[in-house]
Short mmCIF file of C-alpha atoms in Angstrom, two decimals:
data_model
loop_
_atom_site.label_atom_id
_atom_site.label_comp_id
_atom_site.label_asym_id
_atom_site.label_seq_id
_atom_site.Cartn_x
_atom_site.Cartn_y
_atom_site.Cartn_z
CA MET A 1040 -167.88 69.33 -16.78
CA ASP A 1041 -165.92 67.90 -19.24
CA VAL A 1042 -165.03 64.31 -19.64
CA GLU A 1043 -161.55 64.60 -19.01
CA ALA A 1044 -162.52 66.82 -15.00
CA ALA A 1045 -165.65 63.88 -14.93
CA GLN A 1046 -162.27 61.38 -14.95
CA ARG A 1047 -160.03 63.62 -12.83
CA ASP A 1048 -162.90 63.20 -10.20
CA VAL A 1049 -162.94 59.43 -10.43
CA ARG A 1050 -159.82 59.09 -10.15
CA ARG A 1051 -159.45 61.07 -7.25
CA VAL A 1052 -162.57 60.40 -5.29
CA TYR A 1053 -162.01 56.54 -5.40
CA ARG A 1054 -158.10 56.88 -5.28
CA GLY A 1055 -157.48 55.88 -8.64
CA GLY A 1056 -159.98 53.02 -8.19
CA PHE A 1057 -157.33 50.62 -6.03
CA SER A 1058 -160.03 49.66 -3.74
CA GLY A 1059 -162.48 47.87 -5.53
CA PRO A 1060 -159.40 45.18 -7.05
CA LEU A 1061 -158.52 44.87 -3.30
CA VAL A 1062 -161.56 43.68 -2.27
CA SER A 1063 -162.14 41.74 -5.18
CA ALA A 1064 -159.17 39.55 -4.38
CA VAL A 1065 -160.61 39.04 -1.04
CA ILE A 1066 -163.38 37.55 -2.20
CA TRP A 1067 -162.28 35.80 -5.37
CA ALA A 1068 -159.40 34.09 -2.82
CA ALA A 1069 -162.77 32.99 -0.78
CA ALA A 1070 -164.79 31.95 -3.34
CA ALA A 1071 -161.34 29.61 -5.13
CA ALA A 1072 -161.68 28.60 -1.38
CA ALA A 1073 -164.87 27.65 -1.46
CA TYR A 1074 -164.36 25.46 -4.95
CA GLN A 1075 -161.14 23.92 -3.60
CA TRP A 1076 -162.54 22.64 -0.36
CA VAL A 1077 -166.57 22.99 -0.03
CA ALA A 1078 -168.01 22.56 -3.32
CA ALA A 1079 -169.02 24.35 -6.44
CA ALA A 1080 -172.11 25.66 -5.08
CA ALA A 1081 -170.00 27.43 -2.48
CA ALA A 1082 -168.20 29.17 -4.37
CA MET A 1083 -170.92 30.40 -6.39
CA THR A 1084 -173.11 31.83 -3.39
CA VAL A 1085 -169.48 33.26 -1.89
CA LEU A 1086 -168.82 35.20 -5.29
CA PHE A 1087 -172.20 36.14 -5.81
CA ILE A 1088 -173.09 37.63 -2.44
CA GLY A 1089 -169.27 38.64 -2.04
CA GLY A 1090 -169.66 40.67 -5.33
CA MET A 1091 -172.90 42.87 -4.22
CA LEU A 1092 -170.44 43.40 -0.94
CA ILE A 1093 -167.47 44.84 -3.25
CA PHE A 1094 -168.62 47.98 -3.46
CA PRO A 1095 -169.89 48.90 0.04
CA LEU A 1096 -166.63 47.28 1.21
CA SER A 1097 -164.50 49.42 -0.99
CA SER A 1098 -166.20 52.65 0.52
CA LEU A 1099 -165.28 51.77 4.08
CA ILE A 1100 -161.55 51.27 3.00
CA LEU A 1101 -161.46 54.65 1.33
CA LYS A 1102 -163.51 56.07 4.24
CA ALA A 1103 -160.81 54.70 6.44
CA MET A 1104 -158.17 56.63 4.38
CA LYS A 1105 -160.29 59.78 5.16
CA GLY A 1106 -161.35 62.12 2.47
CA PRO A 1107 -164.39 61.34 0.05
CA ALA A 1108 -165.75 58.63 -0.49
CA PHE A 1109 -168.70 58.95 -2.52
CA LEU A 1110 -168.51 61.31 -5.75
CA PRO A 1111 -170.72 63.77 -5.11
CA LYS A 1112 -174.55 63.70 -5.60
CA GLY A 1113 -175.33 64.66 -9.76
CA HIS A 1114 -171.84 63.73 -10.82
CA PRO A 1115 -172.22 62.88 -14.71
CA SER A 1116 -169.76 59.99 -13.97
CA ILE A 1117 -172.09 58.01 -11.60
CA ALA A 1118 -174.59 56.40 -13.93
CA LEU A 1119 -171.99 54.82 -15.60
CA ALA A 1120 -170.30 53.36 -12.54
CA MET A 1121 -173.51 51.82 -11.25
CA GLN A 1122 -174.58 50.74 -15.11
CA SER A 1123 -171.41 49.12 -14.76
CA ALA A 1124 -171.51 47.51 -11.46
CA PHE A 1125 -175.54 46.23 -12.62
CA THR A 1126 -173.50 44.10 -15.41
CA VAL A 1127 -171.31 42.14 -12.98
CA PRO A 1128 -174.32 40.24 -11.03
CA LEU A 1129 -176.35 39.82 -14.33
CA GLY A 1130 -173.76 38.07 -15.99
CA LEU A 1131 -173.04 35.69 -13.06
CA LEU A 1132 -176.37 34.92 -13.44
CA VAL A 1133 -175.29 33.02 -16.29
CA ALA A 1134 -172.09 31.95 -14.86
CA ILE A 1135 -174.56 30.20 -12.37
CA ALA A 1136 -176.37 28.81 -14.44
CA LEU A 1137 -173.39 27.39 -16.79
CA GLY A 1138 -171.88 26.35 -13.52
CA THR A 1139 -174.60 24.09 -12.40
CA LEU A 1140 -174.48 21.97 -15.93
CA ALA A 1141 -170.43 22.40 -15.76
CA PRO A 1142 -169.14 23.25 -12.58
CA SER A 1143 -165.74 23.54 -13.58
CA LEU A 1144 -166.42 26.22 -16.31
CA PHE A 1145 -168.12 28.84 -12.90
CA LEU A 1146 -165.09 30.42 -12.26
CA PRO A 1147 -163.88 30.73 -15.76
CA ALA A 1148 -167.08 32.22 -16.91
CA SER A 1149 -167.50 34.29 -13.67
CA LEU A 1150 -163.48 35.71 -14.87
CA ILE A 1151 -164.58 36.47 -18.30
CA ILE A 1152 -167.71 38.70 -17.19
CA VAL A 1153 -165.67 40.32 -14.31
CA GLY A 1154 -163.09 41.30 -16.66
CA ALA A 1155 -165.53 42.51 -19.43
CA HIS A 1156 -166.86 44.91 -16.88
CA TYR A 1157 -163.87 46.74 -16.09
CA LEU A 1158 -163.64 47.56 -19.73
CA THR A 1159 -166.37 50.60 -18.93
CA PHE A 1160 -163.82 51.49 -16.41
CA ILE A 1161 -161.46 52.54 -18.80
CA SER A 1162 -163.74 55.64 -20.18
CA LEU A 1163 -165.00 55.58 -15.98
CA TYR A 1164 -160.83 56.73 -14.80
CA GLY A 1165 -159.16 57.22 -17.59
CA MET A 1166 -157.11 54.48 -17.31
CA ARG A 1167 -155.57 52.09 -19.80
CA LEU A 1168 -154.68 49.79 -16.91
CA TYR A 1169 -158.31 48.92 -16.60
CA GLY A 1170 -158.04 47.69 -20.08
CA VAL A 1171 -154.82 45.75 -18.92
CA LEU A 1172 -156.58 44.24 -15.99
CA ALA A 1173 -159.63 43.61 -18.43
CA GLY A 1174 -157.88 41.90 -20.88
CA VAL A 1175 -155.73 39.53 -18.03
CA LEU A 1176 -159.62 38.34 -16.52
CA VAL A 1177 -160.84 37.72 -20.06
CA ALA A 1178 -157.43 35.97 -21.14
CA VAL A 1179 -157.07 33.61 -18.32
CA GLY A 1180 -161.22 32.72 -18.22
CA ALA A 1181 -161.00 32.33 -21.90
CA ALA A 1182 -157.83 29.93 -22.09
CA ALA A 1183 -159.05 27.85 -18.71
CA ILE A 1184 -162.39 27.55 -20.56
CA PHE A 1185 -161.06 26.72 -24.17
CA VAL A 1186 -157.24 26.28 -24.49
CA VAL A 1187 -155.92 24.00 -20.77
CA PRO A 1188 -158.94 22.77 -19.11
CA ALA A 1189 -156.54 22.27 -16.36
CA LEU A 1190 -156.73 25.70 -15.36
CA ARG A 1191 -160.36 25.42 -14.13
CA GLY A 1192 -159.63 24.48 -11.01
CA ALA A 1193 -157.09 27.17 -10.49
CA SER A 1194 -158.87 29.88 -12.27
CA GLY A 1195 -160.18 31.34 -9.25
CA TRP A 1196 -156.90 31.62 -7.62
CA ILE A 1197 -155.28 32.98 -10.48
CA GLY A 1198 -158.30 35.71 -10.48
CA ALA A 1199 -157.36 36.71 -7.22
CA ALA A 1200 -153.85 37.44 -7.78
CA VAL A 1201 -153.96 39.24 -10.98
CA LEU A 1202 -156.77 41.26 -8.68
CA LEU A 1203 -154.57 41.92 -6.06
CA VAL A 1204 -151.31 42.86 -8.38
CA SER A 1205 -153.26 45.16 -9.93
CA ALA A 1206 -154.59 47.19 -6.69
CA ILE A 1207 -150.58 48.20 -6.34
CA PRO A 1208 -150.37 50.38 -9.93
CA LEU A 1209 -153.62 51.59 -9.68
CA PHE A 1210 -152.74 52.88 -6.24
CA VAL A 1211 -149.54 53.99 -6.94
CA SER A 1212 -150.94 56.17 -9.95
CA HIS A 1213 -153.25 57.50 -7.76
CA ARG A 1214 -150.55 58.55 -5.46
CA VAL A 1215 -148.59 60.06 -8.21
CA GLU A 1216 -151.35 62.15 -9.65
CA ALA A 1217 -152.18 63.78 -6.04
CA GLN A 1218 -148.69 64.84 -5.80
CA HIS A 1219 -148.15 66.11 -9.17
CA PRO A 1220 -151.86 67.12 -10.17
CA ASP A 1221 -150.47 69.18 -12.83
CA SER A 1222 -149.33 65.70 -14.69
CA SER A 1223 -152.46 64.57 -14.39
CA ARG A 1224 -153.14 63.23 -18.05
CA VAL A 1225 -149.89 61.32 -17.38
CA ALA A 1226 -150.74 59.73 -14.24
CA GLY A 1227 -154.30 59.34 -14.91
CA ASP A 1228 -153.52 56.81 -18.13
CA SER A 1229 -150.96 54.92 -16.60
CA SER A 1230 -148.51 54.66 -19.10
CA HIS A 1231 -145.88 55.91 -16.71
CA LEU A 1232 -145.99 52.62 -14.90
CA GLY A 1233 -145.00 51.08 -18.20
CA LEU A 1234 -148.75 49.72 -18.53
#
């Protein structure tokens, strides 16, 4: 199987990947709320445990939509998807360590980690939109840490909004490709969406 065929499979099975950012947006909103109204430690717990639930909850959304929710056993993209997924909880351990020393840095650092993990999705899905998503999340996190410290407390809410908004063009891209399979290269790279 060539790379483009594998990417088409990933886009088709995971519907452009829209359900991951959609679920992530809810988890990020919960973590931001916990940070704002409970404590930084609560936000750390919500984001770490919630992060482990993203794939199962995303799969439930896909199952509810009917059709496949998982790549077939032995598909060449499974390894890359799993490797990408494991970078987040491992990276969050560093963000948690940083957050125990300076609680206001936890959410921005986590945005950088989550954003960086989306870079592999460019190759996994064959969609440049994931580069945009990665860049925005990393930029917000870095800006909150290094340029505009006043954004630190709101960075979780901003991350949730970015993830929620990104689910829309991901889903639209899937729908376009599903309706016009002959133009899958155009739909897959999201350039027709202006991204």
